[in-house]
CSV table of C-alpha atoms in Angstrom, one decimal:
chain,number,residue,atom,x,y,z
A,863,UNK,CA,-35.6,15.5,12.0
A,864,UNK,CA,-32.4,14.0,13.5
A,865,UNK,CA,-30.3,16.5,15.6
A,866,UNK,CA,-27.1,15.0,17.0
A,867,UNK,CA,-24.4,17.0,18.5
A,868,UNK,CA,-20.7,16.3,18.4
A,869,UNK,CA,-18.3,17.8,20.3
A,870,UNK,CA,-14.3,16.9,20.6
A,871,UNK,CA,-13.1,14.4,22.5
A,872,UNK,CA,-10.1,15.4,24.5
A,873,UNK,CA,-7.3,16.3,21.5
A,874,UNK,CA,-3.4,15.7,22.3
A,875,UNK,CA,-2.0,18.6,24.8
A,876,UNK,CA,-1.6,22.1,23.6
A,877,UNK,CA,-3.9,20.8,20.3
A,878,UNK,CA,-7.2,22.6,20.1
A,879,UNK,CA,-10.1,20.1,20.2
A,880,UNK,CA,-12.2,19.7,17.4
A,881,UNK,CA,-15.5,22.6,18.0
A,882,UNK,CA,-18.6,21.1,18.4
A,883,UNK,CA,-21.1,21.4,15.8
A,884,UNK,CA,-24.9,19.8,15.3
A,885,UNK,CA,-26.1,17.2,12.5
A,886,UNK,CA,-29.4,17.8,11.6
A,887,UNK,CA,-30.4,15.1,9.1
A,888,UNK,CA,-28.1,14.9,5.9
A,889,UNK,CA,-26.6,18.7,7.0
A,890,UNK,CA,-24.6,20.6,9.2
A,891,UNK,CA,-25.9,23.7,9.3
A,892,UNK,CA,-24.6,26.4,10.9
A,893,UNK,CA,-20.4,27.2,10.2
A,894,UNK,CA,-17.8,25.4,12.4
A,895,UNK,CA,-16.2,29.1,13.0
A,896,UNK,CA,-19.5,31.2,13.2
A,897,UNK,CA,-18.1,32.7,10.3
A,898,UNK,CA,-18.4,32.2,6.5
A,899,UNK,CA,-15.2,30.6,4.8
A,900,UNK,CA,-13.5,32.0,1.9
A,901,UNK,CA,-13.7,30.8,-1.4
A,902,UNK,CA,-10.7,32.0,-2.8
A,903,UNK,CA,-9.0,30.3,-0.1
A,904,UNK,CA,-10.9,27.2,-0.5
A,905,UNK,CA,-9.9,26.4,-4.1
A,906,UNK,CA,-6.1,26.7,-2.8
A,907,UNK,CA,-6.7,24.1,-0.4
A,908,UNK,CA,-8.7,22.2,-2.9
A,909,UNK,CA,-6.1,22.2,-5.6
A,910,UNK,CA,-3.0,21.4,-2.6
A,911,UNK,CA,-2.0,18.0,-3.1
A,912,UNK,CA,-0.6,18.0,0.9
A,913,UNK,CA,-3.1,19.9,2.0
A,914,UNK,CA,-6.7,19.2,0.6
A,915,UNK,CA,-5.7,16.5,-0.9
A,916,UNK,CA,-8.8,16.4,-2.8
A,917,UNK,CA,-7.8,16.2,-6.4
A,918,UNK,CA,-5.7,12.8,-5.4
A,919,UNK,CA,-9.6,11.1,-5.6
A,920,UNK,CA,-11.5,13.9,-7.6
A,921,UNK,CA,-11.6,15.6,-10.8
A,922,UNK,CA,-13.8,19.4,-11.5
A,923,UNK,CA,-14.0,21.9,-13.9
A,924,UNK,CA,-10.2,22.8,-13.6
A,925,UNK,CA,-9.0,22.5,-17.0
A,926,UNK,CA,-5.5,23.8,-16.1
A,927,UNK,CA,-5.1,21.5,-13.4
A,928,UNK,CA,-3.1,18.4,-14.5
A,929,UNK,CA,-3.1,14.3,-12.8
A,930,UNK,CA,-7.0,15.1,-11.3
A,931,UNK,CA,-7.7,12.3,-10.0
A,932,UNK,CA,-10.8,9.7,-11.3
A,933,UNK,CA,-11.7,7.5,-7.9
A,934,UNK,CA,-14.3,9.8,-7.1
A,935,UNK,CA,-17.1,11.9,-8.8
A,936,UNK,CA,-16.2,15.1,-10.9
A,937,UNK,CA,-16.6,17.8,-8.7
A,938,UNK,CA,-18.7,20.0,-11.7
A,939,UNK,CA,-21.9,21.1,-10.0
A,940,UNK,CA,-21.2,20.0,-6.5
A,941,UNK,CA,-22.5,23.3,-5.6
A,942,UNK,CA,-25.9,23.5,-7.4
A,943,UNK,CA,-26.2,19.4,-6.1
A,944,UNK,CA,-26.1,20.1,-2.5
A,945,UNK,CA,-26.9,23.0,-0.1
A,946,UNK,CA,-23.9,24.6,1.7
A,947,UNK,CA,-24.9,22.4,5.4
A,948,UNK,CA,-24.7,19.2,2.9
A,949,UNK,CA,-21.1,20.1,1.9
A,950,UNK,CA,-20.4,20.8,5.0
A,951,UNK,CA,-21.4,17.4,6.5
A,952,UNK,CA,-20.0,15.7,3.8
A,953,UNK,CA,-16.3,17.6,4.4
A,954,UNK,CA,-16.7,16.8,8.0
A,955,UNK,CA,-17.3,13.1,8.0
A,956,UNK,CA,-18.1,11.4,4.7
A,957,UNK,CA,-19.0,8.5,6.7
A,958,UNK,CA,-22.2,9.2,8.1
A,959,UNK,CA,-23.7,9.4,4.5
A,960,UNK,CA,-22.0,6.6,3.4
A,961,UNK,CA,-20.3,4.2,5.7
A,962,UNK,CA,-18.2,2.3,3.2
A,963,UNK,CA,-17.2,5.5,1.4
A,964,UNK,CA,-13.4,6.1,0.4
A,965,UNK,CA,-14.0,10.2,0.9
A,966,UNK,CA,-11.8,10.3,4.4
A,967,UNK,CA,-13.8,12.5,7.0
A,968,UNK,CA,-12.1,15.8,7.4
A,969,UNK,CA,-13.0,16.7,10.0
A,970,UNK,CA,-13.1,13.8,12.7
A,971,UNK,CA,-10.3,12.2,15.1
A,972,UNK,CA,-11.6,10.0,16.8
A,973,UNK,CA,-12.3,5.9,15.6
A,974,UNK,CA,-8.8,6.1,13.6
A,975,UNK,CA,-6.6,3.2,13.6
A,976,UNK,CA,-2.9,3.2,13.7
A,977,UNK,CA,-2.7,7.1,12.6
A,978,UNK,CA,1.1,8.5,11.9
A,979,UNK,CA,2.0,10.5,14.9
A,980,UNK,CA,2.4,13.4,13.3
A,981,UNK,CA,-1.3,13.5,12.9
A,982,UNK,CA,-2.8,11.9,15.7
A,983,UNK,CA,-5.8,13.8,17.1
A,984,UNK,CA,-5.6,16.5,14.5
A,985,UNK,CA,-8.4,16.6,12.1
A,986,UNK,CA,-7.1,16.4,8.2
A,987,UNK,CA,-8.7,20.1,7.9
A,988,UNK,CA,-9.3,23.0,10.4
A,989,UNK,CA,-12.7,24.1,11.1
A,990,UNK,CA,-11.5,27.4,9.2
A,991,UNK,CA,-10.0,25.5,6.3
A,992,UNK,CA,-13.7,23.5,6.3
A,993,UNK,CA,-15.4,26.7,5.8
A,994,UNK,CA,-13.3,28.0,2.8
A,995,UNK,CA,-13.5,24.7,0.9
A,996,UNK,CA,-17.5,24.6,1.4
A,997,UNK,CA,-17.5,28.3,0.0
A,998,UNK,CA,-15.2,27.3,-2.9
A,999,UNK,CA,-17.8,23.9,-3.7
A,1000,UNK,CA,-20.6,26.2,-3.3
A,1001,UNK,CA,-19.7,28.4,-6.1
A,1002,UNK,CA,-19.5,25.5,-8.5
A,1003,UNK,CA,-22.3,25.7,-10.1
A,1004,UNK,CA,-22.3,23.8,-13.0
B,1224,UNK,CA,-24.0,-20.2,12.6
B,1225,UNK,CA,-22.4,-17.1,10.1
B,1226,UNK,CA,-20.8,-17.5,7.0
B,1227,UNK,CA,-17.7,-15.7,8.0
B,1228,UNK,CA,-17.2,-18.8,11.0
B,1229,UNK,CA,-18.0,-21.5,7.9
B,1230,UNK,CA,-15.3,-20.4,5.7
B,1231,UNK,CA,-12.5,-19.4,8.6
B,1232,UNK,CA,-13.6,-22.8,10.3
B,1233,UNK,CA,-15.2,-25.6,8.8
B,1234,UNK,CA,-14.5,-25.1,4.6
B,1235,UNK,CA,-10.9,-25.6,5.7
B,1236,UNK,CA,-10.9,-29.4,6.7
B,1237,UNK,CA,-13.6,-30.1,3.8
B,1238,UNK,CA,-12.9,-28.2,1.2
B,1239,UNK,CA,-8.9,-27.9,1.7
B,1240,UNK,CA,-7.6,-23.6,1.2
B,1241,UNK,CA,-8.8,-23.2,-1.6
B,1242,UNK,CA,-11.5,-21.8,0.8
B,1243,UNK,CA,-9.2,-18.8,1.2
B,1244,UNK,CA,-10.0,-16.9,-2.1
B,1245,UNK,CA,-13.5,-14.8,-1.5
B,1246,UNK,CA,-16.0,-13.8,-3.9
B,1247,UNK,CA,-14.5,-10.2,-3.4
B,1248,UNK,CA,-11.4,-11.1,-4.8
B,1249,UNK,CA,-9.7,-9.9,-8.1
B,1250,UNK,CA,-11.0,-12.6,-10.4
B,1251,UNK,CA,-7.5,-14.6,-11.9
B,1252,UNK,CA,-8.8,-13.7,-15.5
B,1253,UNK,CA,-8.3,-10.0,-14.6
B,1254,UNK,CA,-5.0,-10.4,-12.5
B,1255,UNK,CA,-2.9,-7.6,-13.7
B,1256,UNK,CA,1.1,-7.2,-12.6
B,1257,UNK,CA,2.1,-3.7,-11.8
B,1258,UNK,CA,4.1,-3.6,-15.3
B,1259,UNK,CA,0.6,-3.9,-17.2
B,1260,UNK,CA,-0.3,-0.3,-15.8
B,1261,UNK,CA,2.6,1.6,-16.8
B,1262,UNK,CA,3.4,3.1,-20.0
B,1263,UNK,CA,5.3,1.5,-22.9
B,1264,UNK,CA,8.7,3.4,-22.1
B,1265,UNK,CA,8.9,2.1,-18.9
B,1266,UNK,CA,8.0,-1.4,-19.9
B,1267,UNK,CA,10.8,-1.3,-22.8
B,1268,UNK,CA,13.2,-0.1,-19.9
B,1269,UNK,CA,12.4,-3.1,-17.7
B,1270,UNK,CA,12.2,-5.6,-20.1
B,1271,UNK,CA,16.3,-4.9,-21.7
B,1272,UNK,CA,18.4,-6.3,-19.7
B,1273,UNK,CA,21.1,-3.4,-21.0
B,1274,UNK,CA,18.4,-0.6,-20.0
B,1275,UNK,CA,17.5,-2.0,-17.1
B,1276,UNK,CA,18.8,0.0,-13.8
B,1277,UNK,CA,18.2,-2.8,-11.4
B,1278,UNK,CA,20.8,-5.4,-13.2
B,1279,UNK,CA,23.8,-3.2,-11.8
B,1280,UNK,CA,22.6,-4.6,-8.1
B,1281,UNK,CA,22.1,-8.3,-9.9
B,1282,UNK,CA,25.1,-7.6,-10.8
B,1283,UNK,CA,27.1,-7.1,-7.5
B,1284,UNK,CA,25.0,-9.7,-5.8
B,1285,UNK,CA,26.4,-12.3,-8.4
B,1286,UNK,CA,29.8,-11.1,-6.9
B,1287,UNK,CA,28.5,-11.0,-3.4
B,1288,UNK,CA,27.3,-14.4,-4.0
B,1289,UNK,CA,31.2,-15.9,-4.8
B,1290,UNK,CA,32.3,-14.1,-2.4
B,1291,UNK,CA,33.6,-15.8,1.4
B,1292,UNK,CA,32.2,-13.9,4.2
B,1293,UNK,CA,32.3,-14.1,7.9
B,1294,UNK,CA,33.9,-16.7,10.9
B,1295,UNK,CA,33.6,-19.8,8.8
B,1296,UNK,CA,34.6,-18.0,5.6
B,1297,UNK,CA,32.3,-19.4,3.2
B,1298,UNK,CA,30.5,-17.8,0.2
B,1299,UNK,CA,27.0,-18.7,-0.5
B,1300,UNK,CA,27.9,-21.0,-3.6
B,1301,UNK,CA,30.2,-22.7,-1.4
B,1302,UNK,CA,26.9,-23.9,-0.2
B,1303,UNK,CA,24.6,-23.6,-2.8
B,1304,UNK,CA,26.6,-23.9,-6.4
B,1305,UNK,CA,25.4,-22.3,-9.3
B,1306,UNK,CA,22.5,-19.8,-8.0
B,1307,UNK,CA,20.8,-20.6,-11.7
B,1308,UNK,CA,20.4,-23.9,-10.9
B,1309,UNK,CA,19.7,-24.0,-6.9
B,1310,UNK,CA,17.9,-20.5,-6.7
B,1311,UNK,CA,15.6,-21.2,-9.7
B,1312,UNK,CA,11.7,-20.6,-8.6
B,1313,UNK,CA,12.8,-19.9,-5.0
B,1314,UNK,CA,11.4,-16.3,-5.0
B,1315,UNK,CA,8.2,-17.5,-6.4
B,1316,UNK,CA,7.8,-19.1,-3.6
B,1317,UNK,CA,9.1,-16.9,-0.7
B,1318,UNK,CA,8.2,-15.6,1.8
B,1319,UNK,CA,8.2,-19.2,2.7
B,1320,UNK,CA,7.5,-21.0,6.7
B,1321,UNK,CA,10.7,-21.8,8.9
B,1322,UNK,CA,9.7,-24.6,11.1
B,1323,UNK,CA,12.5,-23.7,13.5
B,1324,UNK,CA,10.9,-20.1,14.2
B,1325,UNK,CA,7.3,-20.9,13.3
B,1326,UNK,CA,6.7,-18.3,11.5
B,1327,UNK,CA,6.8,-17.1,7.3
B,1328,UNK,CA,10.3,-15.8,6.4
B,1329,UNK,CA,10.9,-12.9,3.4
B,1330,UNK,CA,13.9,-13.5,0.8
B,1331,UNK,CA,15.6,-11.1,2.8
B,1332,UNK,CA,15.5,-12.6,6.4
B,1333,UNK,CA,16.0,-15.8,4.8
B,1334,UNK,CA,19.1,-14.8,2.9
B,1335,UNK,CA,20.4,-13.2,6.7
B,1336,UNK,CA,19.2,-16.0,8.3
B,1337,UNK,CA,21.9,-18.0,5.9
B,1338,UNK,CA,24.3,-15.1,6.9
B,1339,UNK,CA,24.4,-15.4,10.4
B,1340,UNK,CA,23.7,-19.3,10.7
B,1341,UNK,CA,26.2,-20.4,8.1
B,1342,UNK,CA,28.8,-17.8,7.5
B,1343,UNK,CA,28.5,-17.0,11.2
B,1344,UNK,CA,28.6,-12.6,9.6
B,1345,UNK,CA,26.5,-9.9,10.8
B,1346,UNK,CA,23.3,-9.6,8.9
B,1347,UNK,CA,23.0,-7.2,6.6
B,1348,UNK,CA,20.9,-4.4,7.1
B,1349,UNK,CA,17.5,-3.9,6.1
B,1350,UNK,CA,17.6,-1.5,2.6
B,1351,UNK,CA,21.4,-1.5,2.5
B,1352,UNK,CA,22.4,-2.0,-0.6
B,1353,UNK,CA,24.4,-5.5,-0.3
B,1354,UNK,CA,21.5,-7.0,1.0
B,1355,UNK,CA,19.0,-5.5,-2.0
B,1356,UNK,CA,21.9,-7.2,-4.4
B,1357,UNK,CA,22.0,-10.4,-3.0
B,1358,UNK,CA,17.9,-10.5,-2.9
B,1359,UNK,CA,17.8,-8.7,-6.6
B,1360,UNK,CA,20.4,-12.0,-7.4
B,1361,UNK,CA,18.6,-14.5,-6.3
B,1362,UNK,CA,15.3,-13.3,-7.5
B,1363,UNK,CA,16.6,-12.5,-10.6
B,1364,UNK,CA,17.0,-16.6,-10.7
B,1365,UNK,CA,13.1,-16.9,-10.7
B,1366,UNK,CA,12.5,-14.3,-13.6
B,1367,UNK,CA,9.7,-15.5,-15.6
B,1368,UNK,CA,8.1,-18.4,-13.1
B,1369,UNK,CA,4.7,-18.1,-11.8
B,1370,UNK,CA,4.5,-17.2,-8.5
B,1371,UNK,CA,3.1,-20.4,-6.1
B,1372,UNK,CA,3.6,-19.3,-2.2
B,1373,UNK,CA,3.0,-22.5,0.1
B,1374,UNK,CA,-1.0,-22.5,0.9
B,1375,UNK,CA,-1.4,-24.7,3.5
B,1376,UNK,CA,-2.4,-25.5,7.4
B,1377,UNK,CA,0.7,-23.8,8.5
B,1378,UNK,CA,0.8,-20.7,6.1
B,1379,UNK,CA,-2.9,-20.1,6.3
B,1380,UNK,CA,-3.2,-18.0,9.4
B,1381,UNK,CA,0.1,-16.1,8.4
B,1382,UNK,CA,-1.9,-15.6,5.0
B,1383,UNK,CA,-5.1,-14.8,7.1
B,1384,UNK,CA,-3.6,-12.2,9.1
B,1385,UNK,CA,-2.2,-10.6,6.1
B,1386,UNK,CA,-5.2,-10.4,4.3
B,1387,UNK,CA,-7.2,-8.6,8.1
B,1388,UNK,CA,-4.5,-5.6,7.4
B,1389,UNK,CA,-4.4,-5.6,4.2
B,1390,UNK,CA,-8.4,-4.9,4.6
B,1391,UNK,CA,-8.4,-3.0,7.8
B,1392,UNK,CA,-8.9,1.0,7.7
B,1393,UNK,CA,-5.8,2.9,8.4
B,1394,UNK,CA,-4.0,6.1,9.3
B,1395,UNK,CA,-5.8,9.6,9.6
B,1396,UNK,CA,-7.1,9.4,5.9
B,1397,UNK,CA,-8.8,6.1,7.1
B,1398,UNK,CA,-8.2,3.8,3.7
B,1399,UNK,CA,-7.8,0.3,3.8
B,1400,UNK,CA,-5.4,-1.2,1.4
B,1401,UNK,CA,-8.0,-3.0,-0.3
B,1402,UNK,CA,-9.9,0.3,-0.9
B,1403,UNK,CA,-7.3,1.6,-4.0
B,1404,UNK,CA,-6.1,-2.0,-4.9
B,1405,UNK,CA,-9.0,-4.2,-4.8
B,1406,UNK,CA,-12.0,-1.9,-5.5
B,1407,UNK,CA,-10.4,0.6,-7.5
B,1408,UNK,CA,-7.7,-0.9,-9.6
B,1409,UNK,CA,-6.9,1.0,-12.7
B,1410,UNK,CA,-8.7,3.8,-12.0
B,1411,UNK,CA,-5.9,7.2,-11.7
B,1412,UNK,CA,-5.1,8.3,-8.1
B,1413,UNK,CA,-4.1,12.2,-9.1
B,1414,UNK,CA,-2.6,11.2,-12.8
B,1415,UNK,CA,-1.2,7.8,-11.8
B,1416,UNK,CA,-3.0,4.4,-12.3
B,1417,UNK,CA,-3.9,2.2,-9.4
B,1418,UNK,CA,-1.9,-1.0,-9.9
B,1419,UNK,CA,-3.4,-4.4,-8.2
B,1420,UNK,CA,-0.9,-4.2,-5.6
B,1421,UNK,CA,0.9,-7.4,-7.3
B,1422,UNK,CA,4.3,-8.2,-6.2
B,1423,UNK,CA,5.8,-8.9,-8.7
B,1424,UNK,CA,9.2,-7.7,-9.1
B,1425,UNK,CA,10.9,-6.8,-5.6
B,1426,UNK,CA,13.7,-5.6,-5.0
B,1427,UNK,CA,12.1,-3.2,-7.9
B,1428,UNK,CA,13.9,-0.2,-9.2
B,1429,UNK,CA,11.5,2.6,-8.7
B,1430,UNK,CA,12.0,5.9,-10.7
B,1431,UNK,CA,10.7,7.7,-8.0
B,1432,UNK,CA,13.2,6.3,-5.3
B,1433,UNK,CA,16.1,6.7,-8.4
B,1434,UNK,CA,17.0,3.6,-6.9
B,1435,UNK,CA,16.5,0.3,-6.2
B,1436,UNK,CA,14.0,-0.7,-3.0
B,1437,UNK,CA,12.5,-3.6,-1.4
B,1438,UNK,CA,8.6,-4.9,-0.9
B,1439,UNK,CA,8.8,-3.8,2.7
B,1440,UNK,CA,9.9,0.1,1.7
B,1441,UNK,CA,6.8,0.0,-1.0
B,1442,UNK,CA,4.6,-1.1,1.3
B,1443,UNK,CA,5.8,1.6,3.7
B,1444,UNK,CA,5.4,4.1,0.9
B,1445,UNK,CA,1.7,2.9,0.7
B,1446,UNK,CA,1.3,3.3,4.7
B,1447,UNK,CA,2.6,6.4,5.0
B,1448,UNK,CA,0.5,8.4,2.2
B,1449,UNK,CA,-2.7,6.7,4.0
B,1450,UNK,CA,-1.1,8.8,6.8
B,1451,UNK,CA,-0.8,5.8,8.7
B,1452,UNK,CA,2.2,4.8,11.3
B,1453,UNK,CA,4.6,2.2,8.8
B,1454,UNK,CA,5.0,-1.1,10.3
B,1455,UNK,CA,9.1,-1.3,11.4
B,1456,UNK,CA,11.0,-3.5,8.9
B,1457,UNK,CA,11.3,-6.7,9.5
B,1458,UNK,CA,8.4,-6.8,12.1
B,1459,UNK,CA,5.7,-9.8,11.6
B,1460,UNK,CA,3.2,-7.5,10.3
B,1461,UNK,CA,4.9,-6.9,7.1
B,1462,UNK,CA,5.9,-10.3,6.5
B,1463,UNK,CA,2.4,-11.1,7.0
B,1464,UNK,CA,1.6,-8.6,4.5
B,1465,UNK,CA,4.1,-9.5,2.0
B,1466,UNK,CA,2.8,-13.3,1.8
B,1467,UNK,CA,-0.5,-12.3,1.2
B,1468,UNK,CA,0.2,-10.4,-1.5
B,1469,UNK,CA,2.1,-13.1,-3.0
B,1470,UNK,CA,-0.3,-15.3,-2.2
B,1471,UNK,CA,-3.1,-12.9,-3.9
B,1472,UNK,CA,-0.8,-12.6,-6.8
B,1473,UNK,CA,-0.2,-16.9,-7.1
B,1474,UNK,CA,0.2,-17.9,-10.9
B,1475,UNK,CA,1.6,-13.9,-12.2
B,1476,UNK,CA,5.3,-14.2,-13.0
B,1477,UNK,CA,8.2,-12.8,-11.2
B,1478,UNK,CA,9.6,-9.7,-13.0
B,1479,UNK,CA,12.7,-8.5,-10.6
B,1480,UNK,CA,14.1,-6.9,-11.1
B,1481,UNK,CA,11.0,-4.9,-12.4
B,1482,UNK,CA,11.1,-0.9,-12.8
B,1483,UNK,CA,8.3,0.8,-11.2
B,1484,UNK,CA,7.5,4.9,-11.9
């Protein structure tokens, strides 16, 4: 089994670097905050257009939710498909699963070209927000 | 010896540009404008002339056009007569290469370029809005014609570099261009459909702007919602940019001024 650890590179001043977390094969395991997330939370960020951004892509089980997006798979069952370290790696950086994958990594500054200052060396999501979308993924279930 | 060095440097003297087009590339049977995507309202509102937003700007460029401006006081038909006669196709072919500066010029550098050269006037600014009516003018003169941008040993690098950002990861989400508009045309980003990226019809009113807006502020629009730093108007970058997109878009006919949503 493949354990890698990351840990942030220096982030702008007065930014907090990104917390270090380890890899171990398709998973992160253990919570970026020590702490789990909350779901409730989670499917706010999920459904924020600025913030998670995620329903630009996807589409779920979210009948009330209108212009979900069709790039990317249905998010039905993402919960009962993966474990809660697989969602979690997946949120963080897409792109170790799938190098040419659209899914931007959510948690990663560094190897970014030509980011808007506004957003240079912040990740897209918190470590906090991280944890309340995985808890929100894991309780779709089918 | 890798195929990438064959087709950048040896199909080029053998096999002429047409060396350019990649096996990745939209296939011309399924080249799409922009206007193909969106729905029939907004196609009826393009297509009339008297519901079209964008034909008040064609409008006051026809008047900009016959009008005498600057030191040597001379209007642009002073120089060029009737714009539907010497304008005709030249947007389809624009940006186009200055061999004084070396380099591709847009419609709108090329109309400033006229402004400060030959009518010895400031140039207009980038976005204002006499300098959107003169461009929405004279492209308005090409309406219909397929577009044909010069493809050739001096244009190809310019085309070359366009195509490296136009397929180059960007910004914090880390998209390339080519990500929504090559491999995921017509697909719905939130409700709205990915378009091919064709175009078409700049100046282009968009609804969204509730006004009328040049290539270089759409492809701005584009940068910034990757999150990625917009390349300045004017700079090479987006020239380079616009003429592959023309380029990518040869034989689909100019529409401006098209609406957009």
């Amino acid at each position: 089994m493949v354990v890698l650890a990351c840990s942030a590179a220096a982030a702008a001043p007065g930014e907090p670097a990104l917390r270090s977390f380890a890899i171990v094969g398709d998973a992160i395991p253990d919570s970026l905050t020590g702490a789990p997330g909350d779901a409730a939370r989670g499917r706010a960020i999920v459904f924020n257009r600025q913030v998670g951004l995620c329903l630009l892509c996807h589409s779920g089980p979210f009948p009330d939710e209108k212009f979900q997006g069709n790039l990317a798979p249905d998010l039905s069952g993402a919960g009962a498909r993966s474990s809660i370290g697989q969602l979690r790696l997946r949120l963080v950086d897409a792109s170790r699963l799938n190098p040419a994958t659209i899914m931007p990594s959510y948690y990663r500054t560094e190897g970014l070209t030509r980011v808007a200052p506004a957003f240079v060396g912040k990740p897209i999501l918190t470590a906090a927000q991280i944890e309340d979308v995985v808890a929100f993924l894991a309780t779709l279930q089918e | 010896m890798t195929a990438a060095f064959l087709r950048v440097a040896i199909l080029p003297l053998v096999a002429g540009f047409a060396s350019l087009a990649l096996a990745a590339d939209i296939p011309t049977a399924e080249r799409r404008s922009g206007s193909e995507f969106m729905g029939p309202e907004t196609r009826a509102m393009q297509d009339d002339d008297t519901t079209n937003p964008g034909m008040l700007w064609v409008l006051d460029g026809e008047a900009a056009w016959r009008r005498r401006e600057g030191a040597a006081d001379k209007s642009c038909a002073d120089c060029h007569g009737y714009a539907q006669t010497s304008m005709n196709g030249v947007a389809a072919r624009y940006p186009a290469f200055d061999a004084a500066k070396g380099r591709p010029v847009d419609l709108e550098e090329r109309i400033n370029m006229c402004r400060s050269e030959q009518q010895k006037a400031t140039p207009l600014p980038f976005e204002s809005q006499a300098l959107l009516a003169l461009t929405a003018y004279v492209g308005r003169q090409s309406r219909g014609q397929a577009i044909a941008v010069a493809d050739d040993a001096r244009t190809y690098p310019f085309i070359a570099a366009g195509r490296e950002i136009f397929e180059r990861r960007q910004g914090q989400l880390d998209l390339s261009c080519a990500s929504c508009h090559d491999d995921n045309w017509g697909k719905k980003l939130a409700g709205a459909p990915v378009p091919q990226a064709h175009p078409t019809g700049y100046p282009t009113y968009r609804l969204e702007w509730q006004t009328l807006g040049s290539l270089q502020r759409r492809l701005r629009n584009c940068m910034i919602g990757m999150r990625a730093e917009p390349y300045a108007y004017g700079t090479a970058e987006n020239v380079d940019l616009e003429l592959y997109l023309m380029w990518r878009a040869r034989g689909l006919a100019i529409e401006t001024p098209a609406v957009r949503p």
